[in-house]
Coordinates of C-alpha atoms and ligand atoms in Angstrom, one line a residue:
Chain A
X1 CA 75.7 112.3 103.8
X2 CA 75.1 111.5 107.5
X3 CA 78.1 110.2 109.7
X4 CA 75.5 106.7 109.6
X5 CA 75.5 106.8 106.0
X6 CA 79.0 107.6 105.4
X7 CA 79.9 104.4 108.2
X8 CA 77.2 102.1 106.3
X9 CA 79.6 102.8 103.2
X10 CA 82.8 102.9 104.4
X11 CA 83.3 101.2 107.8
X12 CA 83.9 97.5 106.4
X13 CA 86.6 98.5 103.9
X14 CA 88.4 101.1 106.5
X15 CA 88.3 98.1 109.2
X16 CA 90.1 96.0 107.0
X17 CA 92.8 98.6 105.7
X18 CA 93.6 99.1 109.2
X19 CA 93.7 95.7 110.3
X20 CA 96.2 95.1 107.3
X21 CA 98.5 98.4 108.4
X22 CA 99.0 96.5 112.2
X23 CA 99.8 93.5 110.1
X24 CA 102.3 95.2 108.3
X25 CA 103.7 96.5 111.0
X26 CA 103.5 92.9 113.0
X27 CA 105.3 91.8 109.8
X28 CA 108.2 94.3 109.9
X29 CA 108.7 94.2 114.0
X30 CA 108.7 89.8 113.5
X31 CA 111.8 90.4 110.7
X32 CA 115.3 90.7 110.6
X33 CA 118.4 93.4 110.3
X34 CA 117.6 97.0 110.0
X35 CA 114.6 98.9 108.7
X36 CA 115.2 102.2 106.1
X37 CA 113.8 105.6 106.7
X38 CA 110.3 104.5 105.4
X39 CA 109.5 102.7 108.7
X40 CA 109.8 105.9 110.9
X41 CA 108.2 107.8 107.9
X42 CA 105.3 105.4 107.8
X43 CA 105.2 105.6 112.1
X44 CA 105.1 109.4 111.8
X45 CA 102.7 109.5 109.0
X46 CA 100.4 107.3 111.5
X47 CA 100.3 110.1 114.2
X48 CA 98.3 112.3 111.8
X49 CA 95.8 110.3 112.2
X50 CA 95.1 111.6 115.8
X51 CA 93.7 115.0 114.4
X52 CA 91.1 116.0 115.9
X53 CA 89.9 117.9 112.1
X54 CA 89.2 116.1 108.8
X55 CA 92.8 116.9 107.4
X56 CA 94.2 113.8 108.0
X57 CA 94.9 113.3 104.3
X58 CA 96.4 115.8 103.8
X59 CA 98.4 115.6 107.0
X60 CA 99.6 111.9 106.1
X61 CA 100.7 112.9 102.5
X62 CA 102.7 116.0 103.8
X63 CA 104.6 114.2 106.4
X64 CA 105.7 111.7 103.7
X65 CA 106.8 115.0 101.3
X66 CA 110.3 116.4 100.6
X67 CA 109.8 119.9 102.0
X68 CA 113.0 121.3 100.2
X69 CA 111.8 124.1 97.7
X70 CA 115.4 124.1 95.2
X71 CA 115.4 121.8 92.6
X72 CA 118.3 119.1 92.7
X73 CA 121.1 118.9 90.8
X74 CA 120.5 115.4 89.2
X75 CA 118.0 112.5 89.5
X76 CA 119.4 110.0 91.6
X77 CA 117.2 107.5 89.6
X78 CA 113.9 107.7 87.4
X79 CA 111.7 106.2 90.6
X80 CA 109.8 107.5 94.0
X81 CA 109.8 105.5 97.4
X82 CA 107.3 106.8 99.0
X83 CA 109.0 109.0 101.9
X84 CA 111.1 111.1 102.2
X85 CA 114.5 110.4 104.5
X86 CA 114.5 113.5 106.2
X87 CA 111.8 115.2 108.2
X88 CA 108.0 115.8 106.5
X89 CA 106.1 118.9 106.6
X90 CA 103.9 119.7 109.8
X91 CA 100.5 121.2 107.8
X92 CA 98.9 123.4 109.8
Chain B
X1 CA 76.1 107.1 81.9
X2 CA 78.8 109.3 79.4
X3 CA 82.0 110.2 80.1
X4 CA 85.6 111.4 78.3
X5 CA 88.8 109.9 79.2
X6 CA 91.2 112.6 79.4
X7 CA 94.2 111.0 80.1
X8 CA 94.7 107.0 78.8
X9 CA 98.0 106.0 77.3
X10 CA 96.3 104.0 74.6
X11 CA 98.9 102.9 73.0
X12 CA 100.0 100.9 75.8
X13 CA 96.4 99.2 76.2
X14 CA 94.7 96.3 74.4
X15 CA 92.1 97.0 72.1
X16 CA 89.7 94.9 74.2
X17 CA 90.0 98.4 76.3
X18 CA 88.7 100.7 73.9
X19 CA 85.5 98.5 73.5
X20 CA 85.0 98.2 77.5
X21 CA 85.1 101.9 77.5
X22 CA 82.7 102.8 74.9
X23 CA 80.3 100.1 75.9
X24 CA 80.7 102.2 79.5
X25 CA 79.6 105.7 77.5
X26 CA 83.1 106.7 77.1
X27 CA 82.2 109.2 74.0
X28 CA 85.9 111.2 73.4
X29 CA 89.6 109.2 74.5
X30 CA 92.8 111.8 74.9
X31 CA 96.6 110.7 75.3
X32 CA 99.2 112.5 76.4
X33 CA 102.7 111.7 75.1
X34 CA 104.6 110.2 77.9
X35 CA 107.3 107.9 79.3
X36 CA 107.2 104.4 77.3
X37 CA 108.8 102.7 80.4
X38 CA 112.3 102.3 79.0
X39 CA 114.1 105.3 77.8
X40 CA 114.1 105.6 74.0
X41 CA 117.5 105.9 72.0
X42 CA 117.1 108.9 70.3
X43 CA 115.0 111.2 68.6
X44 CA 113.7 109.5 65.8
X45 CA 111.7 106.7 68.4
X46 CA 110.0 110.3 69.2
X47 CA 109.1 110.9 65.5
X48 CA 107.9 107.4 65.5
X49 CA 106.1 107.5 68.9
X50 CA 104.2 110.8 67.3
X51 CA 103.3 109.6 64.0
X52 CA 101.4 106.6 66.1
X53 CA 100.0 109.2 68.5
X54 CA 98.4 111.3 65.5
X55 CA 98.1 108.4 62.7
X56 CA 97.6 105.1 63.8
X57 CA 96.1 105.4 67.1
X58 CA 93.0 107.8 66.2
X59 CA 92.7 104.8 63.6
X60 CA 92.5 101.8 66.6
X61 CA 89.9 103.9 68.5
X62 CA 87.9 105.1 65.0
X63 CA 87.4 101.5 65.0
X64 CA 84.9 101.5 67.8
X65 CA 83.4 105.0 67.0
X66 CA 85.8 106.5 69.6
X67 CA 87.4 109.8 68.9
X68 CA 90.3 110.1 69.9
X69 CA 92.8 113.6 70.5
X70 CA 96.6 113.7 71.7
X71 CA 99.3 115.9 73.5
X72 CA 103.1 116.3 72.6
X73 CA 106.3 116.6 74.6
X74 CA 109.3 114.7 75.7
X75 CA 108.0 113.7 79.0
X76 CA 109.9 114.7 82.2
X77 CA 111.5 111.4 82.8
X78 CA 113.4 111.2 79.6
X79 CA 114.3 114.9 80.3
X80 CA 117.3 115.1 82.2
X81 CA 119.1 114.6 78.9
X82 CA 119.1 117.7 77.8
X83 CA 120.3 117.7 74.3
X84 CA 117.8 114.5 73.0
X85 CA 115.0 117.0 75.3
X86 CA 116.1 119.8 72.4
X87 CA 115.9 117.6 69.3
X88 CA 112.8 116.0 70.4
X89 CA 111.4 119.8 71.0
X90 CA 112.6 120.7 67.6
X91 CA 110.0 117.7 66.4
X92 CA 107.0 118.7 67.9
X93 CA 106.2 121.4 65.5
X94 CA 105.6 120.1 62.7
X95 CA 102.9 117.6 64.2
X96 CA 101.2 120.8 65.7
X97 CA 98.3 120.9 62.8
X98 CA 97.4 117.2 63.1
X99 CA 93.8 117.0 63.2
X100 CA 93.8 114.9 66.3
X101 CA 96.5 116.9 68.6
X102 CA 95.6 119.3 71.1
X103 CA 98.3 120.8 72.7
X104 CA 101.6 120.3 74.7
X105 CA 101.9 117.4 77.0
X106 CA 102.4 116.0 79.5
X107 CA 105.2 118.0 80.2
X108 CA 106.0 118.4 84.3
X109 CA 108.7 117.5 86.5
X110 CA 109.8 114.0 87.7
X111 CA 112.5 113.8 90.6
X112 CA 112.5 117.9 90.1
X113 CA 115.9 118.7 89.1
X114 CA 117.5 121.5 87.4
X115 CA 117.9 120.3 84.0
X116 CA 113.4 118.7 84.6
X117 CA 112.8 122.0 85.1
X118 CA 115.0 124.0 82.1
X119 CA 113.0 121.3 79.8
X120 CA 109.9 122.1 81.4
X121 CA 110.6 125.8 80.9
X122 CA 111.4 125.3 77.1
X123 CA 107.7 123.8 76.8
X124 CA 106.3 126.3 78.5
X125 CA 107.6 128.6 76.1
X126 CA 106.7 126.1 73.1
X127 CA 103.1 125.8 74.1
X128 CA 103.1 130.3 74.8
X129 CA 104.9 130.5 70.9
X130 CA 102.0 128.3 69.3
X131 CA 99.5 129.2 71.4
X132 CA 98.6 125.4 73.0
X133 CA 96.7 124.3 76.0
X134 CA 99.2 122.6 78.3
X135 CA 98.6 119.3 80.8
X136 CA 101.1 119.1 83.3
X137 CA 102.1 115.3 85.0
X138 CA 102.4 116.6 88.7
X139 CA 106.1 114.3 90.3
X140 CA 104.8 110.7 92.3
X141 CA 104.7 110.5 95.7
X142 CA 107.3 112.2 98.0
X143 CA 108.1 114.5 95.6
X144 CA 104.5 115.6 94.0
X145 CA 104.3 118.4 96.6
X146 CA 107.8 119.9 96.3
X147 CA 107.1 119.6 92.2
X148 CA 103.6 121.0 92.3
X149 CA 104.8 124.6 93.6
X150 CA 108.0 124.2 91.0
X151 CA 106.1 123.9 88.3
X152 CA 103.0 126.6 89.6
X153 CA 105.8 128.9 89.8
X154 CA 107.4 128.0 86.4
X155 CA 103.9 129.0 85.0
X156 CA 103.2 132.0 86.9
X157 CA 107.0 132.9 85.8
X158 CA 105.9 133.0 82.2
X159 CA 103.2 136.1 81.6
X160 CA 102.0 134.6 78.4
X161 CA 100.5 131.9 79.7
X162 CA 96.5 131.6 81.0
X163 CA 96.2 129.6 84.1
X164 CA 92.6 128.5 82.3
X165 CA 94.4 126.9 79.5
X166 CA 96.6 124.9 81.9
X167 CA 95.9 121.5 83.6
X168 CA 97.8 120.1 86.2
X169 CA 97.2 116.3 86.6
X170 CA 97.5 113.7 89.6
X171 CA 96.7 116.3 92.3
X172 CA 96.0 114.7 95.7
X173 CA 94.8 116.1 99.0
X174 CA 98.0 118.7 99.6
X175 CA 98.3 120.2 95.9
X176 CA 94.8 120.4 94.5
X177 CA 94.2 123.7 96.7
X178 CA 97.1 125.4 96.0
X179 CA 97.1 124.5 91.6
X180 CA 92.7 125.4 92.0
X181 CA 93.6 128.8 94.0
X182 CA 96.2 129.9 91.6
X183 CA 93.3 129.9 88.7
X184 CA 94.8 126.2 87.0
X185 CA 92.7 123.6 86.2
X186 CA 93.4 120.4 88.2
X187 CA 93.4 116.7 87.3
X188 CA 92.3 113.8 89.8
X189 CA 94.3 110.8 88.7
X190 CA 92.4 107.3 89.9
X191 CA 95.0 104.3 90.3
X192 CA 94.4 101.1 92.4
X193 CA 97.5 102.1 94.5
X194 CA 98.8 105.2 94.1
X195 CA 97.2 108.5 93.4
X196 CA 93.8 108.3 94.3
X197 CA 90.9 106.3 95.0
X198 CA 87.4 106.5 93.9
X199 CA 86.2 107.2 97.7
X200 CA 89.4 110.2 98.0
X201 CA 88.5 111.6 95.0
X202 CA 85.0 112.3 95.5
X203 CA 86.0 113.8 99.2
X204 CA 88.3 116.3 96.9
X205 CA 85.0 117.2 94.5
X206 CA 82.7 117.5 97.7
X207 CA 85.5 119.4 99.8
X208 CA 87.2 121.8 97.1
X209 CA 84.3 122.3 94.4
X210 CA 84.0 120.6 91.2
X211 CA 84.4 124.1 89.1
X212 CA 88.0 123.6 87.3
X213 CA 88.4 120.1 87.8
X214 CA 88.0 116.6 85.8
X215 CA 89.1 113.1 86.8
X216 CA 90.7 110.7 84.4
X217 CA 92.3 106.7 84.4
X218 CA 95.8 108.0 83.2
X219 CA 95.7 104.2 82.5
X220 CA 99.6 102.7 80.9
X221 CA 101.5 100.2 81.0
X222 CA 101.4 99.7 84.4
X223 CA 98.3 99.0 87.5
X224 CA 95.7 100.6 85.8
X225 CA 92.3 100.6 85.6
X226 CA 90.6 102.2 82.1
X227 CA 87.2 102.1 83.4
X228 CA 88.4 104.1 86.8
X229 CA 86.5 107.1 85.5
X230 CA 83.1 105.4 85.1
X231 CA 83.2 103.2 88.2
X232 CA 84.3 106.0 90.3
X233 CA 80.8 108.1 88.3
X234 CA 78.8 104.7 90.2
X235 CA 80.6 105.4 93.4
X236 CA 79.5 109.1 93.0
X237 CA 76.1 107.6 92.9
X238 CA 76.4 106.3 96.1
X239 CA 77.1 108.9 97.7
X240 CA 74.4 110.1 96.9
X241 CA 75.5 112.9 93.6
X242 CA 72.6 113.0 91.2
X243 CA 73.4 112.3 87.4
X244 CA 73.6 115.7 86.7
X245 CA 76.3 116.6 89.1
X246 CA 77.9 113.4 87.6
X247 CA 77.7 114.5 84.3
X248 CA 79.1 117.9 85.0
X249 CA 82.1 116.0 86.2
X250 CA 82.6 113.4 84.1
X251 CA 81.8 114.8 80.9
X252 CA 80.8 118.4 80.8
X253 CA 84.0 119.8 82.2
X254 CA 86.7 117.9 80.2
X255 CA 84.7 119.2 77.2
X256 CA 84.8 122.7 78.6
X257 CA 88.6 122.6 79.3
X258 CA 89.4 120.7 76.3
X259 CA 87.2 122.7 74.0
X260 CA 89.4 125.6 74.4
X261 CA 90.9 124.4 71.4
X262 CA 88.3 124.3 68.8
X263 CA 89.7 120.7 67.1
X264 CA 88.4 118.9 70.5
X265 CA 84.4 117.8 69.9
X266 CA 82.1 115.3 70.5
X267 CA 79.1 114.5 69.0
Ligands
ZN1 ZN1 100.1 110.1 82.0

């Protein structure tokens, strides 16, 4: 498809995700007490947006990923956050 | 429009669902054995849970004209227990020549810890020693990636097993290469939240090749949508895919996977 097609589609519904992200983030800046690892996760996950290529997917859900390789040595619950607390992966 | 759902855990839907999804061309319904949202007390809720996978539930869908096939496991979040993962194992079996059951799943990893991946192991080894087909639940979220290559390695560990007789579901935009170049089948899971989208998904089709890949609802107990497959063909319409790349998608490649074992047809 053309970059005018694919903006005919897709410009409406991408406008209003990223008006609701700078809400969210309005949201969490206006509350109170501390913010967890997600908030940094979620602010360095937004930087890979800036790419200049079209692997910004794939950029956003490897900065969110636990880059350890060993498995653990027991599930410290049955659920997923969304982030990881440490540092993501940097794709290349 | 047709299509196969290759993933729906049926037994958590209303019945209202199977008729929306034939009167949207859904022609063959498949249901992995998975997590029933609470963990069960022992093995004998497994015996139960399998009897309704191969006996009952084919009966629901029959009901609208919808076959419907199954998968077997202890799923990766009830896992970590090691001995119930043994007894449950010891179960499967005998339930191996129901008409309706296809092979071993979905087995995986959850929060990828040792005693996930010794259970996902034994399965592995299961499926080799009955010769199954094998669908693989990929982990959620910060831990999908970090599972993928676990359980791609697991695989490649085990020289009995085909990579074309393998599926590994829910992969997203940083796994599907690495599970497609590897010689796996992979699995596009379409959830309103996580997973993917209908617009995301197509991207993956259009940027990685729709050779060895099929997309399915994996629709539970949870947000769900069981007509994701067919609203996401409508979207592929949009974008401008004709109806037979569509159909290659939707419902020639699950039956090309799936047909690998002779009990999987549709009519
Ligand atoms: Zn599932």
């Amino acid at each position: 498809m053309t970059r005018q097609q694919l903006l005919d589609l897709y410009f409406m519904d991408a406008r209003s995700k990223l008006i609701d992200i700078a809400a969210f983030l309005d949201r969490v800046d206006r509350g109170e007490g501390d913010a967890d690892f997600r908030l940094d996760a979620f602010r360095k996950a937004l930087a890979e947006l800036n790419r200049g290529e079209p692997v910004r997917a794939k950029g956003v859900l490897m900065s969110l990923s636990d880059p350890t390789t060993e498995p653990i040595a027991k599930a410290p619950g049955k659920g997923a956050v969304g982030a990881w607390p440490g540092t993501g992966i940097r794709c290349e | 429009m047709r299509y196969i759902e290759p993933h729906g855990h049926m037994v958590s839907r209303v019945t209202d669902d199977y008729e929306a999804m034939v009167l949207a061309g859904c022609r063959a319904v498949c249901e992995p054995a998975f997590w029933a949202g609470y963990d069960r007390s022992g093995p004998e809720g497994f015996y139960d849970y399998f009897c309704q996978l191969t006996d009952y539930e084919p009966k629901r869908a029959a009901k609208f004209g919808l076959p419907h096939f199954t998968w077997l496991c202890i799923n990766p979040k009830e896992s970590e227990d090691m001995v119930l993962a043994k007894e449950v194992m010891a179960l499967i079996p005998q339930f191996l020549e129901r008409p309706n059951v296809l092979g071993i799943g979905e087995i995986g990893l959850n929060k990828n810890t040792r005693n996930e991946l010794k259970v996902l192991e034994q399965h592995i080894d299961l499926a080799a020693r009955h010769d199954q087909l094998i669908l693989v639940h990929t982990p959620h979220l910060e831990d999908k990636y970090k599972g993928t290559r676990l359980i791609l390695d697991a695989m490649k560990a085990d020289t009995r097993i085909e990579p074309a007789r393998v599926i590994i579901d829910h992969v997203e935009e940083h796994t599907i290469q690495m599970v497609l170049d590897e010689g796996f089948w992979a699995g596009i899971t379409l959830y309103p939240e996580s997973k993917t989208t209908p617009p995301r998904a197509i991207d993956m089709f259009e940027v990685y090749g729709g050779q060895r890949v099929w997309l399915n609802s994996a629709c539970d107990w949870g947000r769900s949508d069981p007509l994701a497959v067919p609203k996401t063909a409508v979207e592929m319409r949009r974008r401008g895919h004709s109806d037979e790349t569509i159909d290659q998608l939707v419902f020639q490649n699950p039956i090309r996977f799936l047909s690998q074992n002779p009990r999987f047809t549709v009519h």
